[in-house]
């Protein structure tokens, strides 16, 4: 029995559809609802909780310590997709499980060799030997796909060595994220709170998100507007992603562009209600 957070990544949803297991969901990061679902399905032979570590559209962190505690209480397994956390979340960048102090308590971790680990193709599944072997024998996307090219494999190993040897890049990214979040909030934009480098600047209106993203590009800043069905209806946003390669002057330029464009559309200082009253959803 699979019990998944309702905002898990599309790749996880597709993976669940490929398997024959029963499937249920719990409200996004709602531990009371997860407990209810675990109790509802306590008669199932096995149960596995599925969650992202960092959710790709909102940039929020799953309460992994609470999820693990519930899994232990209800004799369930945990599958964590840490694709948007590997390499920079946690004190040494090992991921969401390090951030919440539950390393060694996650049954399966899926992640990508892209994102923070270099942007190449490929990914991996980590877990106990018998679970990995089961994937080798039964996972169709693995069985019927080409293997990684040697150059990507070698580059990915080198990236893992780099992020394991020093936290310099991870620390800089953390500082960049904090700086950008502070400055973009001071500029008067409506930003979802959080601590990750995925920073959604909320517009709530799809046309406004696309128009602002277009104007940001004209200012020399490449960002993308997201709207339904990628995000829930009425939750359109521009997703900003910080990098350790950014310097302070880059971030200042981005914030100034947002301020200029936000002023053009009259949304500086407006909260969710104010933006919706002005532009609708």
Tab-separated table of C-alpha atoms in Angstrom:
chain	number	residue	atom	x	y	z
A	1	UNK	CA	0.000	0.000	0.000
A	2	UNK	CA	1.455	3.355	-1.078
A	3	UNK	CA	0.503	6.476	0.912
A	4	UNK	CA	1.933	9.581	-0.754
A	5	UNK	CA	2.006	13.303	-0.125
A	6	UNK	CA	-0.367	14.962	-2.578
A	7	UNK	CA	2.354	17.228	-3.980
A	8	UNK	CA	4.996	14.602	-4.790
A	9	UNK	CA	6.918	15.084	-8.016
A	10	UNK	CA	5.358	13.955	-11.303
A	11	UNK	CA	8.083	11.330	-11.746
A	12	UNK	CA	6.974	9.654	-8.523
A	13	UNK	CA	3.340	9.766	-9.631
A	14	UNK	CA	4.303	8.094	-12.911
A	15	UNK	CA	6.316	5.454	-11.038
A	16	UNK	CA	3.352	4.691	-8.787
A	17	UNK	CA	1.120	4.294	-11.842
A	18	UNK	CA	3.522	1.710	-13.248
A	19	UNK	CA	3.229	-0.567	-10.249
A	20	UNK	CA	0.302	-2.692	-9.099
A	21	UNK	CA	0.176	-1.454	-5.513
A	22	UNK	CA	-2.873	0.220	-4.013
A	23	UNK	CA	-2.449	3.982	-3.773
A	24	UNK	CA	-3.732	6.658	-1.398
A	25	UNK	CA	-2.634	10.202	-0.556
A	26	UNK	CA	-2.399	12.508	2.434
A	27	UNK	CA	-2.730	16.295	2.483
A	28	UNK	CA	0.512	18.120	1.793
A	29	UNK	CA	2.805	17.810	4.835
A	30	UNK	CA	-0.229	17.187	7.076
A	31	UNK	CA	0.941	14.714	9.711
A	32	UNK	CA	-2.493	14.341	11.305
A	33	UNK	CA	-3.900	13.301	7.946
A	34	UNK	CA	-0.966	10.924	7.346
A	35	UNK	CA	-1.637	9.286	10.731
A	36	UNK	CA	-5.298	8.902	9.780
A	37	UNK	CA	-4.362	7.231	6.483
A	38	UNK	CA	-1.886	4.887	8.177
A	39	UNK	CA	-4.571	3.842	10.637
A	40	UNK	CA	-7.129	3.487	7.828
A	41	UNK	CA	-4.821	1.082	5.968
A	42	UNK	CA	-3.408	-0.782	8.975
A	43	UNK	CA	-4.833	-4.061	7.621
A	44	UNK	CA	-2.574	-3.940	4.560
A	45	UNK	CA	0.329	-6.403	4.425
A	46	UNK	CA	2.846	-3.574	3.966
A	47	UNK	CA	2.670	0.208	3.733
A	48	UNK	CA	5.167	2.698	2.342
A	49	UNK	CA	5.039	6.466	2.834
A	50	UNK	CA	6.236	8.398	-0.218
A	51	UNK	CA	7.368	12.021	-0.052
A	52	UNK	CA	9.690	14.539	-1.652
A	53	UNK	CA	12.412	15.948	0.594
A	54	UNK	CA	12.251	19.417	-0.955
A	55	UNK	CA	9.103	19.998	-2.993
A	56	UNK	CA	10.002	21.312	-6.415
A	57	UNK	CA	7.343	24.010	-6.845
A	58	UNK	CA	7.064	25.417	-3.314
A	59	UNK	CA	10.603	24.794	-2.062
A	60	UNK	CA	9.296	23.590	1.294
A	61	UNK	CA	10.875	20.810	3.347
A	62	UNK	CA	8.926	17.682	4.235
A	63	UNK	CA	8.835	17.175	8.057
A	64	UNK	CA	10.903	14.043	7.676
A	65	UNK	CA	11.512	13.524	11.395
A	66	UNK	CA	7.754	13.393	11.989
A	67	UNK	CA	7.215	11.135	8.985
A	68	UNK	CA	9.855	8.699	10.228
A	69	UNK	CA	8.323	8.707	13.717
A	70	UNK	CA	4.902	7.861	12.270
A	71	UNK	CA	6.424	5.160	10.059
A	72	UNK	CA	8.101	3.543	13.065
A	73	UNK	CA	4.925	3.771	15.123
A	74	UNK	CA	2.836	2.136	12.377
A	75	UNK	CA	5.454	-0.310	11.069
A	76	UNK	CA	5.584	1.393	7.659
A	77	UNK	CA	8.449	2.071	5.253
A	78	UNK	CA	9.548	5.460	3.931
A	79	UNK	CA	10.543	6.336	0.367
A	80	UNK	CA	12.191	9.743	0.009
A	81	UNK	CA	12.757	11.497	-3.314
A	82	UNK	CA	15.628	13.864	-2.489
A	83	UNK	CA	16.327	15.101	-6.009
A	84	UNK	CA	15.902	18.755	-4.988
A	85	UNK	CA	18.033	18.364	-1.838
A	86	UNK	CA	21.005	16.124	-2.624
A	87	UNK	CA	24.276	18.018	-2.426
A	88	UNK	CA	23.196	21.053	-0.404
A	89	UNK	CA	20.502	20.379	2.209
A	90	UNK	CA	21.869	19.359	5.604
A	91	UNK	CA	25.080	20.474	7.286
A	92	UNK	CA	27.237	18.514	4.840
A	93	UNK	CA	24.792	18.479	1.927
A	94	UNK	CA	23.714	14.871	2.269
A	95	UNK	CA	20.048	15.744	2.005
A	96	UNK	CA	16.780	16.177	3.828
A	97	UNK	CA	17.389	13.152	6.040
A	98	UNK	CA	20.582	14.794	7.336
A	99	UNK	CA	18.771	18.094	7.899
A	100	UNK	CA	16.189	16.383	10.121
A	101	UNK	CA	18.603	13.999	11.856
A	102	UNK	CA	17.093	10.776	10.506
A	103	UNK	CA	19.987	9.428	8.463
A	104	UNK	CA	19.887	5.635	8.378
A	105	UNK	CA	16.144	5.586	9.027
A	106	UNK	CA	14.936	5.980	5.423
A	107	UNK	CA	14.197	2.724	3.611
A	108	UNK	CA	14.575	4.015	0.046
A	109	UNK	CA	16.073	7.236	-1.300
A	110	UNK	CA	15.715	8.228	-4.927
A	111	UNK	CA	17.679	11.143	-6.330
A	112	UNK	CA	19.003	12.606	-9.549
A	113	UNK	CA	22.492	13.081	-10.906
A	114	UNK	CA	21.260	16.408	-12.240
A	115	UNK	CA	20.168	19.456	-10.226
A	116	UNK	CA	22.890	20.258	-7.661
A	117	UNK	CA	25.015	17.330	-8.809
A	118	UNK	CA	25.739	18.790	-12.211
A	119	UNK	CA	22.683	18.906	-14.436
A	120	UNK	CA	23.427	15.701	-16.332
A	121	UNK	CA	21.029	12.820	-16.931
A	122	UNK	CA	20.555	9.794	-14.732
A	123	UNK	CA	19.721	9.101	-11.134
A	124	UNK	CA	19.831	6.400	-8.506
A	125	UNK	CA	17.875	4.415	-5.958
A	126	UNK	CA	19.567	3.823	-2.603
A	127	UNK	CA	18.460	1.420	0.110
A	128	UNK	CA	18.973	-1.996	1.621
A	129	UNK	CA	20.573	-4.529	-0.696
A	130	UNK	CA	17.429	-6.623	-1.077
A	131	UNK	CA	15.366	-3.566	-2.092
A	132	UNK	CA	17.946	-2.441	-4.636
A	133	UNK	CA	18.087	-5.969	-6.044
A	134	UNK	CA	14.300	-5.995	-6.338
A	135	UNK	CA	14.500	-2.803	-8.389
A	136	UNK	CA	17.164	-4.358	-10.606
A	137	UNK	CA	14.904	-7.318	-11.317
A	138	UNK	CA	11.473	-5.703	-11.453
A	139	UNK	CA	11.757	-1.971	-12.252
A	140	UNK	CA	10.748	-1.545	-15.893
A	141	UNK	CA	12.298	1.922	-16.425
A	142	UNK	CA	15.612	0.470	-15.252
A	143	UNK	CA	15.361	-2.803	-17.151
A	144	UNK	CA	14.363	-1.263	-20.459
A	145	UNK	CA	16.550	1.846	-20.501
A	146	UNK	CA	20.091	2.355	-21.709
A	147	UNK	CA	22.766	2.632	-19.079
A	148	UNK	CA	24.486	5.942	-18.358
A	149	UNK	CA	27.334	6.870	-20.649
A	150	UNK	CA	30.821	6.490	-19.119
A	151	UNK	CA	31.472	10.240	-19.262
A	152	UNK	CA	28.333	11.052	-17.238
A	153	UNK	CA	29.132	8.311	-14.748
A	154	UNK	CA	32.699	9.562	-14.286
A	155	UNK	CA	31.581	13.191	-13.979
A	156	UNK	CA	28.885	12.273	-11.435
A	157	UNK	CA	31.403	10.373	-9.283
A	158	UNK	CA	33.708	13.381	-9.394
A	159	UNK	CA	30.864	15.720	-8.339
A	160	UNK	CA	30.047	13.470	-5.376
A	161	UNK	CA	33.736	13.567	-4.396
A	162	UNK	CA	33.713	17.379	-4.603
A	163	UNK	CA	30.618	17.918	-2.478
A	164	UNK	CA	31.871	15.342	0.029
A	165	UNK	CA	35.284	16.975	0.444
A	166	UNK	CA	34.126	20.486	1.368
A	167	UNK	CA	30.950	22.365	2.276
A	168	UNK	CA	32.171	25.570	0.629
A	169	UNK	CA	29.658	25.503	-2.237
A	170	UNK	CA	26.843	24.359	0.010
A	171	UNK	CA	27.583	27.137	2.523
A	172	UNK	CA	27.683	29.773	-0.212
A	173	UNK	CA	24.363	28.583	-1.588
A	174	UNK	CA	22.821	28.816	1.869
A	175	UNK	CA	24.107	32.383	2.223
A	176	UNK	CA	22.868	33.314	-1.260
A	177	UNK	CA	19.449	31.880	-0.481
A	178	UNK	CA	19.116	33.778	2.784
A	179	UNK	CA	20.277	37.025	1.149
A	180	UNK	CA	17.892	36.718	-1.801
A	181	UNK	CA	14.905	35.830	0.370
A	182	UNK	CA	15.550	38.837	2.608
A	183	UNK	CA	16.045	41.281	-0.281
A	184	UNK	CA	13.106	40.088	-2.405
A	185	UNK	CA	10.822	40.358	0.640
A	186	UNK	CA	12.125	43.860	1.396
A	187	UNK	CA	11.373	44.794	-2.226
A	188	UNK	CA	7.697	44.062	-1.564
A	189	UNK	CA	7.187	40.846	-3.521
A	190	UNK	CA	4.942	38.088	-2.191
A	191	UNK	CA	7.241	35.124	-1.528
A	192	UNK	CA	6.477	31.740	0.001
A	193	UNK	CA	8.445	31.403	3.247
A	194	UNK	CA	11.179	28.788	3.452
A	195	UNK	CA	14.897	28.126	3.642
A	196	UNK	CA	15.644	26.351	0.355
A	197	UNK	CA	17.081	27.836	-2.863
A	198	UNK	CA	13.751	27.229	-4.622
A	199	UNK	CA	11.960	30.551	-4.076
A	200	UNK	CA	8.424	30.959	-5.487
A	201	UNK	CA	7.483	34.587	-6.138
A	202	UNK	CA	3.693	34.361	-5.987
A	203	UNK	CA	1.428	36.070	-8.518
A	204	UNK	CA	-1.645	33.792	-8.143
A	205	UNK	CA	-2.638	34.758	-11.702
A	206	UNK	CA	-1.295	32.766	-14.672
A	207	UNK	CA	-1.181	35.659	-17.150
A	208	UNK	CA	0.531	37.894	-14.611
A	209	UNK	CA	3.167	35.205	-13.951
A	210	UNK	CA	3.900	34.821	-17.662
A	211	UNK	CA	3.885	38.567	-18.330
A	212	UNK	CA	6.267	39.247	-15.459
A	213	UNK	CA	8.577	36.408	-16.498
A	214	UNK	CA	8.680	37.856	-20.020
A	215	UNK	CA	9.544	41.307	-18.671
A	216	UNK	CA	12.184	39.829	-16.362
A	217	UNK	CA	13.811	38.232	-19.411
A	218	UNK	CA	13.879	41.656	-21.079
A	219	UNK	CA	15.753	42.863	-17.979
A	220	UNK	CA	18.330	40.103	-18.460
A	221	UNK	CA	16.944	37.701	-15.833
A	222	UNK	CA	15.716	34.262	-16.908
A	223	UNK	CA	12.906	32.962	-14.729
A	224	UNK	CA	9.843	30.886	-15.570
A	225	UNK	CA	6.181	31.407	-14.756
A	226	UNK	CA	4.273	28.345	-13.558
A	227	UNK	CA	0.508	27.941	-13.436
A	228	UNK	CA	-2.178	25.251	-13.443
A	229	UNK	CA	-1.899	22.293	-13.992
A	230	UNK	CA	1.782	22.353	-12.953
A	231	UNK	CA	0.727	24.027	-9.699
A	232	UNK	CA	-2.778	24.215	-8.163
A	233	UNK	CA	-5.291	26.589	-9.732
A	234	UNK	CA	-4.940	30.050	-8.224
A	235	UNK	CA	-1.344	29.424	-7.131
A	236	UNK	CA	0.570	30.731	-10.157
A	237	UNK	CA	4.089	31.852	-9.428
A	238	UNK	CA	7.516	32.667	-10.823
A	239	UNK	CA	10.002	30.098	-9.579
A	240	UNK	CA	13.469	31.458	-8.793
A	241	UNK	CA	16.357	29.063	-8.204
A	242	UNK	CA	19.531	30.248	-6.510
A	243	UNK	CA	22.981	28.817	-7.225
A	244	UNK	CA	26.346	28.794	-5.525
A	245	UNK	CA	27.654	30.300	-8.773
A	246	UNK	CA	25.701	33.504	-8.118
A	247	UNK	CA	27.545	36.444	-6.629
A	248	UNK	CA	25.953	39.232	-4.584
A	249	UNK	CA	25.856	41.549	-7.588
A	250	UNK	CA	23.903	38.949	-9.558
A	251	UNK	CA	21.335	38.628	-6.776
A	252	UNK	CA	21.054	42.411	-6.411
A	253	UNK	CA	20.458	42.721	-10.155
A	254	UNK	CA	17.720	40.084	-9.985
A	255	UNK	CA	16.010	41.765	-7.032
A	256	UNK	CA	16.148	45.149	-8.755
A	257	UNK	CA	14.592	43.639	-11.891
A	258	UNK	CA	11.813	42.120	-9.795
A	259	UNK	CA	11.266	45.461	-8.081
A	260	UNK	CA	11.040	47.257	-11.436
A	261	UNK	CA	8.687	44.713	-12.969
A	262	UNK	CA	6.627	44.430	-9.788
A	263	UNK	CA	6.224	48.196	-9.742
A	264	UNK	CA	5.069	48.128	-13.376
A	265	UNK	CA	2.254	45.732	-12.478
A	266	UNK	CA	1.454	47.426	-9.178
A	267	UNK	CA	1.939	44.433	-6.899
A	268	UNK	CA	4.732	45.658	-4.621
A	269	UNK	CA	3.636	45.438	-1.023
A	270	UNK	CA	0.441	43.562	-1.848
A	271	UNK	CA	-0.422	40.347	-0.024
A	272	UNK	CA	-2.232	37.400	-1.597
A	273	UNK	CA	-5.652	38.981	-1.146
A	274	UNK	CA	-4.506	42.265	-2.677
A	275	UNK	CA	-2.966	40.623	-5.746
A	276	UNK	CA	-6.055	38.462	-6.326
A	277	UNK	CA	-8.357	41.495	-5.967
A	278	UNK	CA	-6.284	43.313	-8.573
A	279	UNK	CA	-5.752	40.507	-11.095
A	280	UNK	CA	-7.986	37.587	-10.111
A	281	UNK	CA	-6.838	33.962	-10.214
